[in-house]
Short mmCIF file of C-alpha atoms in Angstrom, two decimals:
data_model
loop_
_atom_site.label_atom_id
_atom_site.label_comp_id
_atom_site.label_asym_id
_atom_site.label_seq_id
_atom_site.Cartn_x
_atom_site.Cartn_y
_atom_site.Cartn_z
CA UNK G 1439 124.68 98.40 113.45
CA UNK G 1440 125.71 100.68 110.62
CA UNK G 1441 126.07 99.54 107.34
CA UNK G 1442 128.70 101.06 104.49
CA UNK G 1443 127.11 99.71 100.80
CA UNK G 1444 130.51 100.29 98.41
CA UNK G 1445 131.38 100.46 94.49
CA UNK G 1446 127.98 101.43 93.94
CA UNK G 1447 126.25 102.49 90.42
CA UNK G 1448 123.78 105.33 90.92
CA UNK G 1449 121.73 106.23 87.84
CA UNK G 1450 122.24 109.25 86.57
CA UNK G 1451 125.61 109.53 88.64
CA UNK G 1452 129.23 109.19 86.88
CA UNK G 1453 131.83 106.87 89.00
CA UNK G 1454 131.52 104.65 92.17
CA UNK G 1455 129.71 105.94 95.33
CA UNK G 1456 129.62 104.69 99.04
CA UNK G 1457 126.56 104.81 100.60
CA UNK G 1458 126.15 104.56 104.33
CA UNK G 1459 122.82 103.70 106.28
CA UNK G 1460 122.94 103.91 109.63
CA UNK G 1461 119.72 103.53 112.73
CA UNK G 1462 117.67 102.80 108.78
CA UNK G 1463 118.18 105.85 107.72
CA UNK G 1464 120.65 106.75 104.51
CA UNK G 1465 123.29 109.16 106.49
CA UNK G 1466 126.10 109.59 104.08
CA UNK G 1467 126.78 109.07 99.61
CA UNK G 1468 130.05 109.89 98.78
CA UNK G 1469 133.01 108.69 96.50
CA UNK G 1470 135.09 108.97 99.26
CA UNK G 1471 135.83 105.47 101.30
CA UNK G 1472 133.55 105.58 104.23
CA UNK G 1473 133.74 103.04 107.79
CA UNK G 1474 130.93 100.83 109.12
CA UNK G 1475 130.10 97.70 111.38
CA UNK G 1476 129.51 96.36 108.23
CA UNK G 1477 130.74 96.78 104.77
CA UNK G 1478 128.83 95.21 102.06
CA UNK G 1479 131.09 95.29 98.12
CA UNK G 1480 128.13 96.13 96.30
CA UNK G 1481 130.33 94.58 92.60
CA UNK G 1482 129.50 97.85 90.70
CA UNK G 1483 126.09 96.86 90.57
CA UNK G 1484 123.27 99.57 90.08
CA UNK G 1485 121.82 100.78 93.66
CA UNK G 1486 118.20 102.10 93.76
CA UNK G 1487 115.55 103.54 96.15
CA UNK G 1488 113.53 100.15 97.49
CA UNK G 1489 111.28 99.11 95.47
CA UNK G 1490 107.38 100.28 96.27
CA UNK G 1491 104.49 97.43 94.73
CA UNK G 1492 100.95 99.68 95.85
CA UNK G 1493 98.92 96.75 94.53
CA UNK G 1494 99.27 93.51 96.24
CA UNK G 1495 96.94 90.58 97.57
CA UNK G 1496 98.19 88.50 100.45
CA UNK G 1497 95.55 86.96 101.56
CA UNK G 1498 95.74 87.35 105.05
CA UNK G 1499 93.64 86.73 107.33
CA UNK G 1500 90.85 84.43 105.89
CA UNK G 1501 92.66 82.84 102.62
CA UNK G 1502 96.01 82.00 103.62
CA UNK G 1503 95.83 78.70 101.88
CA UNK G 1504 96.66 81.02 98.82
CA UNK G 1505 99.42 83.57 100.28
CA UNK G 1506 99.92 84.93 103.81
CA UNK G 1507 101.74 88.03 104.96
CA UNK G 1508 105.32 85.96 105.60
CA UNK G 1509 105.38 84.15 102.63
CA UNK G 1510 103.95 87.03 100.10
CA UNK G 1511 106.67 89.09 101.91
CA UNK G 1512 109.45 86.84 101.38
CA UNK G 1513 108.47 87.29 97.55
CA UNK G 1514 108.47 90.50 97.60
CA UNK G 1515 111.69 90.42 98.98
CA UNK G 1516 113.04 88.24 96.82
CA UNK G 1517 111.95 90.38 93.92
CA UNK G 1518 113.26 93.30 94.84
CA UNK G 1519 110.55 94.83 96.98
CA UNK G 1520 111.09 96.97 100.07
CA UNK G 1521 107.93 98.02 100.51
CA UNK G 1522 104.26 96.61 99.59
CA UNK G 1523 100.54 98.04 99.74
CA UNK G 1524 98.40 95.15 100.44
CA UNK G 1525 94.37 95.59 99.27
CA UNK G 1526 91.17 95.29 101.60
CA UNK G 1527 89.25 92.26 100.00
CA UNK G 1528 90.48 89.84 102.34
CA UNK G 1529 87.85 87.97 105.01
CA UNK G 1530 86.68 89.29 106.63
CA UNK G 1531 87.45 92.57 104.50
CA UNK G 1532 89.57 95.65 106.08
CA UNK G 1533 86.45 97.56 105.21
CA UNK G 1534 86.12 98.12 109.80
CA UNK G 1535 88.03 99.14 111.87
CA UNK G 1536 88.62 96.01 113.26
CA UNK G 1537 89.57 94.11 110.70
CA UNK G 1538 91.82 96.34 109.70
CA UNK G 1539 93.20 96.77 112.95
CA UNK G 1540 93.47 93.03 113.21
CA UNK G 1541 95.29 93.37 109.89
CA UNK G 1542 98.12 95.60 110.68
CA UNK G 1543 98.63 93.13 113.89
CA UNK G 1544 98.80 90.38 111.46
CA UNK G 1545 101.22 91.73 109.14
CA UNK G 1546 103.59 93.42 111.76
CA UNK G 1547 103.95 89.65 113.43
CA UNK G 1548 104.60 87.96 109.94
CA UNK G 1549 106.30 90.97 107.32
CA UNK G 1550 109.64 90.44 106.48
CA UNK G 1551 109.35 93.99 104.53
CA UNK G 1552 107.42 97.33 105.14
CA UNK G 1553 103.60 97.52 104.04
CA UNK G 1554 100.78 99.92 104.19
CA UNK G 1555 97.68 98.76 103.68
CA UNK G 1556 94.58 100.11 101.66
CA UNK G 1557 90.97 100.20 103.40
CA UNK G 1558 87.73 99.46 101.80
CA UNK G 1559 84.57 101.74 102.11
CA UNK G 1560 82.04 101.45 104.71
CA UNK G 1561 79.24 104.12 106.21
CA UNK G 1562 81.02 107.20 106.78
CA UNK G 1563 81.14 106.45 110.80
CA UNK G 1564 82.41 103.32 110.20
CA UNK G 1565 85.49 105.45 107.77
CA UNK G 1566 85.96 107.77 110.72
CA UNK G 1567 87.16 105.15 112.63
CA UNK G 1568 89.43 103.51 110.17
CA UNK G 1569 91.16 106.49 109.84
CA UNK G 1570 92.77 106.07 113.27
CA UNK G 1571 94.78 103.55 111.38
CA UNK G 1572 95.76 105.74 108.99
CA UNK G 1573 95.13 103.61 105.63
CA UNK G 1574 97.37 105.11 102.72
CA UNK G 1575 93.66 105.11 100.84
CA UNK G 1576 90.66 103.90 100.18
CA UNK G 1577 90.02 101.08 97.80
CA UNK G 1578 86.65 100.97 95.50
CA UNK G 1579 85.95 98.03 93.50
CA UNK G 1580 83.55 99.87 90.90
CA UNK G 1581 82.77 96.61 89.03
CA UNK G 1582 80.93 95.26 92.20
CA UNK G 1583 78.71 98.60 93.06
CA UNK G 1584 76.11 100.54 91.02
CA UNK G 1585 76.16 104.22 89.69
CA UNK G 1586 74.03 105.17 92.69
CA UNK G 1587 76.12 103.40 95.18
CA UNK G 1588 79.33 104.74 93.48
CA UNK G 1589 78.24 108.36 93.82
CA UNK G 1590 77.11 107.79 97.15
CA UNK G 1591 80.76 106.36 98.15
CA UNK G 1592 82.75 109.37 96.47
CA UNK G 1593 80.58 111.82 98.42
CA UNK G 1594 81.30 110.16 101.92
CA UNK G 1595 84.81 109.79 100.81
CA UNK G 1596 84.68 113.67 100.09
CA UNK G 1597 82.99 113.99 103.23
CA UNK G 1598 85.68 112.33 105.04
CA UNK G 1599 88.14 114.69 103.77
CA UNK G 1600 86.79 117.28 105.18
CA UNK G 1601 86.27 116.16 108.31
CA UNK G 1602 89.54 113.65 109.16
CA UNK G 1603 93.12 113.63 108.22
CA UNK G 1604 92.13 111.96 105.36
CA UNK G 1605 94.23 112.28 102.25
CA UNK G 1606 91.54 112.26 99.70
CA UNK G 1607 93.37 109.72 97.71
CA UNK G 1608 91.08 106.79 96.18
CA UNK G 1609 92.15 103.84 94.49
CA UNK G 1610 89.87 102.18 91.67
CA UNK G 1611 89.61 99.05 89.52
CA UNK G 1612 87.64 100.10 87.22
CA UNK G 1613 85.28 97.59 85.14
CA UNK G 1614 81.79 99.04 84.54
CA UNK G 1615 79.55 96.53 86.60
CA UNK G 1616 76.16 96.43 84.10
CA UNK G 1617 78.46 95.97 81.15
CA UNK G 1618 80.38 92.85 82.62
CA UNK G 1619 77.31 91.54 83.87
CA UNK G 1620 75.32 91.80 80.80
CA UNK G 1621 78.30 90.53 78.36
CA UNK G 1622 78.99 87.39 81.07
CA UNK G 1623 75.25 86.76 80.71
CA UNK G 1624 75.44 86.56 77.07
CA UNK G 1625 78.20 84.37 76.58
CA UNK G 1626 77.74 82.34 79.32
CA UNK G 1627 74.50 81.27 76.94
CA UNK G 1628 77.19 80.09 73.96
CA UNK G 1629 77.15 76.22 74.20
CA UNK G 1630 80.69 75.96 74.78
CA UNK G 1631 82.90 78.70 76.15
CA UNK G 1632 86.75 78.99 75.62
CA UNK G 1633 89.18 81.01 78.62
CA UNK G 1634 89.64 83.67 75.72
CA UNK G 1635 85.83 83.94 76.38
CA UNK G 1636 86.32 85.46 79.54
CA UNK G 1637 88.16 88.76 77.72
CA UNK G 1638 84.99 89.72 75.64
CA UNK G 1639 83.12 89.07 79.13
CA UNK G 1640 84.79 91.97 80.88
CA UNK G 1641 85.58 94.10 77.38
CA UNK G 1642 87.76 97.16 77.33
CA UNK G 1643 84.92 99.04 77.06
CA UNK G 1644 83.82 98.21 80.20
CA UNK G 1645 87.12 99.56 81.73
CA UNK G 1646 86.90 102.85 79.02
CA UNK G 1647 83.20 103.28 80.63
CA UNK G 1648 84.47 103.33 84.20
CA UNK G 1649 87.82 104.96 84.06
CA UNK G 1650 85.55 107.64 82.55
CA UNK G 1651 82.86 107.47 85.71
CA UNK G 1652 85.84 106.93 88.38
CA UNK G 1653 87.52 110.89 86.83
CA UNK G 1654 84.19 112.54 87.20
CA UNK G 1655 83.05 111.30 90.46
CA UNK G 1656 87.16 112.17 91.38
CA UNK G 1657 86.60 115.72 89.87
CA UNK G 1658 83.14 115.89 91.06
CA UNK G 1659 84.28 115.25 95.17
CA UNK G 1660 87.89 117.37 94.49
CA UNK G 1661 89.11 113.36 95.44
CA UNK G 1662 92.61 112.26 94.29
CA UNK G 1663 92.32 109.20 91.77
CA UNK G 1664 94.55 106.25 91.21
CA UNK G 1665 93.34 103.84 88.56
CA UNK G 1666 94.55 100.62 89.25
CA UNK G 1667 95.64 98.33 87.03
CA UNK G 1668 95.38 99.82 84.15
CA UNK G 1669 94.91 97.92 80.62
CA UNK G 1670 93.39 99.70 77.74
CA UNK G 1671 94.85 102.11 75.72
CA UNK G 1672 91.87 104.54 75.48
CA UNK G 1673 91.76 104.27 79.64
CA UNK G 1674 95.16 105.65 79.23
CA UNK G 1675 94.55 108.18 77.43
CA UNK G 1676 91.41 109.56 79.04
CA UNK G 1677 93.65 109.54 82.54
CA UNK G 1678 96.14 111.08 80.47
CA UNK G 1679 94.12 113.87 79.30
CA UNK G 1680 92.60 114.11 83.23
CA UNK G 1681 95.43 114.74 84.67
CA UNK G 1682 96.23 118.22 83.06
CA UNK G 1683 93.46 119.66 85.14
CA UNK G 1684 93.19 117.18 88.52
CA UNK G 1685 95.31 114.64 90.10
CA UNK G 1686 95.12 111.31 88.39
CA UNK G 1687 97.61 108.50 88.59
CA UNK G 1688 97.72 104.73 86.91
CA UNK G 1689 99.66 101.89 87.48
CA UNK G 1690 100.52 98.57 84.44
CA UNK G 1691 100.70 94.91 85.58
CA UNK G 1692 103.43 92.80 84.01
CA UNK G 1693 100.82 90.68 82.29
CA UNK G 1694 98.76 93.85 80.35
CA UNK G 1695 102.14 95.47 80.00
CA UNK G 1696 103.46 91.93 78.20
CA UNK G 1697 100.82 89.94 77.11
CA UNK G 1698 97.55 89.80 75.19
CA UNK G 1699 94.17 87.41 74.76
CA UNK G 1700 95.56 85.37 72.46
CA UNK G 1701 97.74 84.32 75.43
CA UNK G 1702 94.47 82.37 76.89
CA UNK G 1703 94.89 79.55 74.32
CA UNK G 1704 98.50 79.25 75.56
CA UNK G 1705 97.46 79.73 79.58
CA UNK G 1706 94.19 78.75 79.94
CA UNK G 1707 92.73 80.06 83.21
CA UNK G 1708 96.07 80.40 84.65
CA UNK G 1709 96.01 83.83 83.05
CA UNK G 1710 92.41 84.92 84.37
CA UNK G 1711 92.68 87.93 85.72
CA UNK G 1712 90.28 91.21 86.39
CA UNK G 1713 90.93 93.33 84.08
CA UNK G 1714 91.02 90.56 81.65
CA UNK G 1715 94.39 90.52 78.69
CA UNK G 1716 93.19 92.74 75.77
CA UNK G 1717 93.47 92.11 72.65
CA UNK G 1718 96.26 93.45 71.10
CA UNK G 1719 95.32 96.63 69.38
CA UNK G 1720 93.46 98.10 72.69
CA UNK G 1721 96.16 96.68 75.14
CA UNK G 1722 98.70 98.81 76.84
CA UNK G 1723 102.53 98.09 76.06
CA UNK G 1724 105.87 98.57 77.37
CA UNK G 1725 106.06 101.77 74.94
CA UNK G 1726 103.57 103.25 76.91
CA UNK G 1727 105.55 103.22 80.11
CA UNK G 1728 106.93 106.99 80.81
CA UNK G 1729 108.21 109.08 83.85
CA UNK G 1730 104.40 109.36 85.13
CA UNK G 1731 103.85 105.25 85.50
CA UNK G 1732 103.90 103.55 88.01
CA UNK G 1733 104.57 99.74 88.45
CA UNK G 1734 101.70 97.58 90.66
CA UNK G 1735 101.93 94.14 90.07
CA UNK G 1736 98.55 93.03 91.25
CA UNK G 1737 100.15 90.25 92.60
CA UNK G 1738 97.07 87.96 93.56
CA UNK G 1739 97.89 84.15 93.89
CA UNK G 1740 95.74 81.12 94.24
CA UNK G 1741 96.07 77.35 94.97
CA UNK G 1742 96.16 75.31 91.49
CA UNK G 1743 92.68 73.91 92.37
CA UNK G 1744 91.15 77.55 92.20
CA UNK G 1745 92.65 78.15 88.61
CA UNK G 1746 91.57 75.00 87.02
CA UNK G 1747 87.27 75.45 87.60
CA UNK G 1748 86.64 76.27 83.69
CA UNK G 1749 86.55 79.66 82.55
CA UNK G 1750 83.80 81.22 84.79
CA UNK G 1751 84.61 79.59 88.25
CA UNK G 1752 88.56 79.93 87.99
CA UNK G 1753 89.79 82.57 90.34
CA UNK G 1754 91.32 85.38 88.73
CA UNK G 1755 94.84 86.70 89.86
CA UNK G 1756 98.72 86.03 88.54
CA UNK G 1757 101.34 86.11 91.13
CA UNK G 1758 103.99 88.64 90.12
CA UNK G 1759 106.12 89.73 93.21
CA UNK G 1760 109.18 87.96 91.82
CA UNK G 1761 108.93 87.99 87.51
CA UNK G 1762 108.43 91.61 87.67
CA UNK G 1763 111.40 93.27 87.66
CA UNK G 1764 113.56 90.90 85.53
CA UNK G 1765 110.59 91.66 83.01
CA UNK G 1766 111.17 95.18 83.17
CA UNK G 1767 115.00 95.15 82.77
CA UNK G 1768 114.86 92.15 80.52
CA UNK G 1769 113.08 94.92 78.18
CA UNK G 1770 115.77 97.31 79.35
CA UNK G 1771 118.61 95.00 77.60
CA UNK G 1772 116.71 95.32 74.80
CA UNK G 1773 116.11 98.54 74.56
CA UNK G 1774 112.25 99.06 74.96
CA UNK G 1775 112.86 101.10 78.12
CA UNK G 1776 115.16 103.39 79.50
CA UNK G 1777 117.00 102.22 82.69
CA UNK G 1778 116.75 105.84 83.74
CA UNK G 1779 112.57 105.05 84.70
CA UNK G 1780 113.35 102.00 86.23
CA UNK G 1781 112.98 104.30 90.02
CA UNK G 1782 110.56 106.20 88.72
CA UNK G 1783 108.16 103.40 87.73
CA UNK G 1784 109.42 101.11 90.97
CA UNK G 1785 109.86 103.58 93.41
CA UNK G 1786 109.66 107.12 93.64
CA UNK G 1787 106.29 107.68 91.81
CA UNK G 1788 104.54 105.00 93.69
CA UNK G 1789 106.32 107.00 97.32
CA UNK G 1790 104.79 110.57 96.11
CA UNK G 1791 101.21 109.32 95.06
CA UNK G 1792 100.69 107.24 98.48
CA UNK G 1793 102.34 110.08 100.53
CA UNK G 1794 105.51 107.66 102.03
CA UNK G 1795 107.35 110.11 103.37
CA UNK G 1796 111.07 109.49 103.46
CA UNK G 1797 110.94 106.74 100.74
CA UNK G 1798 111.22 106.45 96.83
CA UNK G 1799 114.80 108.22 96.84
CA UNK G 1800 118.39 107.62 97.16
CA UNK G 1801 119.53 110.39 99.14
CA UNK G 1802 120.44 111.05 102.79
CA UNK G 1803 117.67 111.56 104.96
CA UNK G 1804 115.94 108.73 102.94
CA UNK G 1805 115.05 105.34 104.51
CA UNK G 1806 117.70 102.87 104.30
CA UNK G 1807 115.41 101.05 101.86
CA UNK G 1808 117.26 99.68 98.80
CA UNK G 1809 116.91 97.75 95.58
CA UNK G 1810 120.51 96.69 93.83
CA UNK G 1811 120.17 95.46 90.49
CA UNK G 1812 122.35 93.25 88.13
CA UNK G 1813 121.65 94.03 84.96
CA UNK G 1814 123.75 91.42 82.98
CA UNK G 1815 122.22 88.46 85.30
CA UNK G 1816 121.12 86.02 82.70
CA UNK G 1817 118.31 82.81 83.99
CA UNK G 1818 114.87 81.09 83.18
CA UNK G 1819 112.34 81.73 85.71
CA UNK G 1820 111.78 78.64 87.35
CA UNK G 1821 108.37 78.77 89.67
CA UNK G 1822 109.98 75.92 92.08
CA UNK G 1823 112.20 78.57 93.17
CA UNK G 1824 110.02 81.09 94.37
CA UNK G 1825 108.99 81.84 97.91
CA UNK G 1826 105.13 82.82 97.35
CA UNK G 1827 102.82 79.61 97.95
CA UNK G 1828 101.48 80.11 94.36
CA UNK G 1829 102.29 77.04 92.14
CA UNK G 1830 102.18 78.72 88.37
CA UNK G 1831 103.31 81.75 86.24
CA UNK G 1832 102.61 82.73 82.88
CA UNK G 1833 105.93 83.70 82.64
CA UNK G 1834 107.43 80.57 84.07
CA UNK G 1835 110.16 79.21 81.95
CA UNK G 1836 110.70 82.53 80.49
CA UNK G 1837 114.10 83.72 79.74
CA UNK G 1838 115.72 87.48 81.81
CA UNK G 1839 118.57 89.26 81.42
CA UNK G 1840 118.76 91.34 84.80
CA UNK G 1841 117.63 90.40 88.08
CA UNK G 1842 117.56 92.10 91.80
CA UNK G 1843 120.14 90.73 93.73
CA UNK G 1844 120.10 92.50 96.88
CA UNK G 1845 117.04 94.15 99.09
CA UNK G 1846 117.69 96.03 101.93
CA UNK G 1847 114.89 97.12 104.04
CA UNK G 1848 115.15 99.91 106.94
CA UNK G 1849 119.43 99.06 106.34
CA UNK G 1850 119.01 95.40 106.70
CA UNK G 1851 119.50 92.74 104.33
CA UNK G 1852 116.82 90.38 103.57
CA UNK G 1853 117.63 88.82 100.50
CA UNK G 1854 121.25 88.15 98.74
CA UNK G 1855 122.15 86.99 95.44
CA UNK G 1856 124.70 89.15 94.71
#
C-alpha cells in the first residue's frame, strides 16, 4: 500500500507539504494534494527523517530478563526511533561470527524497527568472517583492555581494512582501564562509600586519557573514530580539535547532556552509568550540542534488583529510548537549542557516520522512515507507561513540552499518538 502523509511542517521549508511513500521508499513532497491507499492528516505537525539511536543495549540473546529485541524495539518506537544500532556485549558476545549471525536472526524475528548491529573484536580470522555480516563497525571497550592489547586491536582492525570491505569505522568508550582500576581500588578502601563515590572512581580524566589514546591509535591505523558517549568537556574538545585533520565523530547521552554527580544523592545507583555523571564544571551540556553531534542514548536497562547492589555491584546503564527526545525539544521550547539540529543530531549525522545509505533525510529517494513531532505536547513522564521492561528513570516524573507522536518505519506506522 501507498501512503500520502498531508499538512506537513518541514524544517527549514515555508507552508504545508504532502509527502508520499510508496513500496518504503519516499516517492513524491509537494504542496500540491497528492492520492494514496492511505492518507494520514499529519495536524501541521513537524515531519522529520526517522530517527537513528547508534548506541543501544537490548540485551538479546543471554539477558533478556533486562530488555529483548521486541520490547527495546517497541521503545524505540515509541520514542521516536526508526532505526537502532544495538552493541556486541551481549552473551554470548557478537564478538564471532556466530553469535552475531545468531543475532541478526534474533532481531529480524522480534524488531518492530530497523537495526544494525555493531561487532566486537576478535583475532583477525575470526573479523574476516564477521564481516560477511556486514557489522556497521567495530566496537572496543578500551576500559576493559590494556595499551598493548589496544594497539594490537587497532592494527588488526587496520589490517582488516585492507583486506575486507571493511569500513574502517571504530566505535570506542573510552575510560582509561589502569586509572579506573587504581581509583576503584582506592576508594573502595574508604570505610563507607556513597553512589557519588562511584564518579571519582571512573574520573574524567580517565575518559580525557583515553579519548586521547583512542585519536592516536585512530590516526596511527588511518581508522575512522567514533567516541561514544561522550561526557567531559576536555574529551570534547580534544575530538574537536582531531577532527580538523582525521575523521572523528562523538555522540551525548541524555543523562551527561542533563545531569551531573550531584544527581547521585538524588538517584542513588539508579543513575550508575559508565561514563559516570561529571561534576558540573567538566560535564558536557546542552550548549555544547552543534550541527556535528550526534544523539546515542546508551540506552542500557536492568531489572530493579541489578540497580539496588550498593555502589560497586549495581549495574550501570539508564534506559533512554523513550525520555530522549521530549528532553531535547523540551530544551527546544526553551530555547537552549535550535529546532533546526533536531535532524541533524537524531538523524542525518548518525546516517552519514554509520554509512546508512538512503536514510537520515527527507527527500525522495529516501526510506520511508519518519519521525513527526508535536512540539506543543505538554506531559510528565510516567515510567508505567513505557514499553521497555526497565522499571526506573532518572527522569521519571519529569515535566516535557514536545513529544513524537508518530513513527513510521519503511512507510508503515508503528506507533500513533497524534
Amino acid at each position: 500500500m501507498d501512503l500520502v502523509l498531508k499538512n506537513c511542517k518541514l524544517v527549514d521549508e515555508i507552508g504545508e507539504y504532502y509527502i508520499k511513500i510508496d513500496d518504503g521508499k519516499i516517492t513524491d513532497i509537494s504542496k500540491t494534494p497528492m492520492k494514496a491507499s492511505e492518507i494520514i492528516d499529519v495536524k501541521n505537525n513537524y515531519v522529520l527523517p526517522g530517527f537513528i539511536d547508534p548506541h543501544i543495549h537490548f540485551r538479546d540473546p543471554g539477558l533478556t530478563k533486562k530488555e529483548d529485541f521486541h520490547t527495546g524495539s517497541l521503545a524505540a518506537a515509541n520514542g521516536g526511533f526508526t532505526t537502532v544500532i544495538d552493541m556486541p556485549n551481549t552473551l554470548p558476545k557478537t564478538n564471532t561470527y556466530k553469535a552475531l549471525k545468531e543475532k541478526y536472526e534474533i532481531a529480524q524475528k522480534k524488531s518492530v524497527i530497523n537495526f544494525e548491529l555493531q561487532a566486537g573484536h576478535n583475532d583477525l580470522e575470526e573479523m574476516k568472517k564477521m564481516m560477511e555480516l556486514k557489522p556497521v563497525s567495530f566496537k572496543v571497550f578500551m576500559d576493559l583492555e590494556s595499551d598493548e592489547s589496544l594497539e594490537k586491536i587497532f592494527h588488526d582492525l587496520s589490517t582488516l581494512m585492507k583486506t575486507t570491505d571493511y569500513n574502517g569505522l571504530v566505535a570506542t568508550h573510552c575510560e582509561k582501564k589502569s586509572i579506573v582500576e587504581s581509583e576503584t581500588e582506592r576508594l573502595k578502601d574508604k570505610s563507607e562509600n556513597k553512589p557519588i563515590d562511584y564518579t571519582y572512581a571512573r574520573p574524567s580524566s580517565s575518559e580525557d586519557e583515553s579519548v586521547r589514546q583512542a585519536i592516536e591509535l585512530a590516526r596511527a591505523n588511518d581508522l575512522r573514530l567514533h567516541i561514544c558517549h561522550l561526557s567531559s568537556i576536555k574529551s570534547l574538545n580534544m575530538a574537536k580539535s582531531a577532527s580538523k585533520n582525521m575523521s572523528v565523530s562523538w555522540e551525548f547521552t541524555p543523562h551527561h547532556l542533563l545531569l551531573d554527580n550531584s544527581s547521585y544523592n538524588i538517584y542513588g545507583t539508579f543513575i550508575k552509568t559508565n561514563p559516570p555523571l561529571r561534576e558540573e564544571q567538566d560535564s558536557v551540556r546542552i550548549s555544547n550540542l552543534d550541527e556535528n553531534s550526534i544523539i546515542g542514548t546508551d540506552h542500557a536497562p536492568h531489572t530493579l534488583d541489578d540497580k539496588t547492589k550498593g555502589v560497586w555491584e549495581s549495574s550501570p546503564g539508564i534506559p533512554n529510548l523513550e525520555t530522549v527526545v521530549p528532553l531535547l525539544l523540551t530544551e527546544v521550547n526553551r530555547g537552549n537549542l535550535d529546532l533546526k539540529l533536531i535532524p541533524k543530531i537524531f538523524s542525518q549525522n548518525a546516517a552519514e557516520v554509520y554509512g546508512l545509505e538512503n536514510k537520515g533525510k527527507i527527500a525522495t529517494g529516501y526510506d520511508g522512515d519518519i519521525t513527526i513531532i508535536d512540539l506543543k505536547k505538554e506531559g510528565k513522564f510516567d515510567i508505567n507507561e513505557f514499553k521497555t521492561k526497565a522499571e526506573y528513570s532518572p527522569f521519571d516524573g519529569w515535566n516535557y513540552v514536545g513529544m513524537p507522536v508518530m513513527t513510521i518505519v519503511n512507510g508503515k506506522v508503528v506507533m500513533d499518538k497524534l
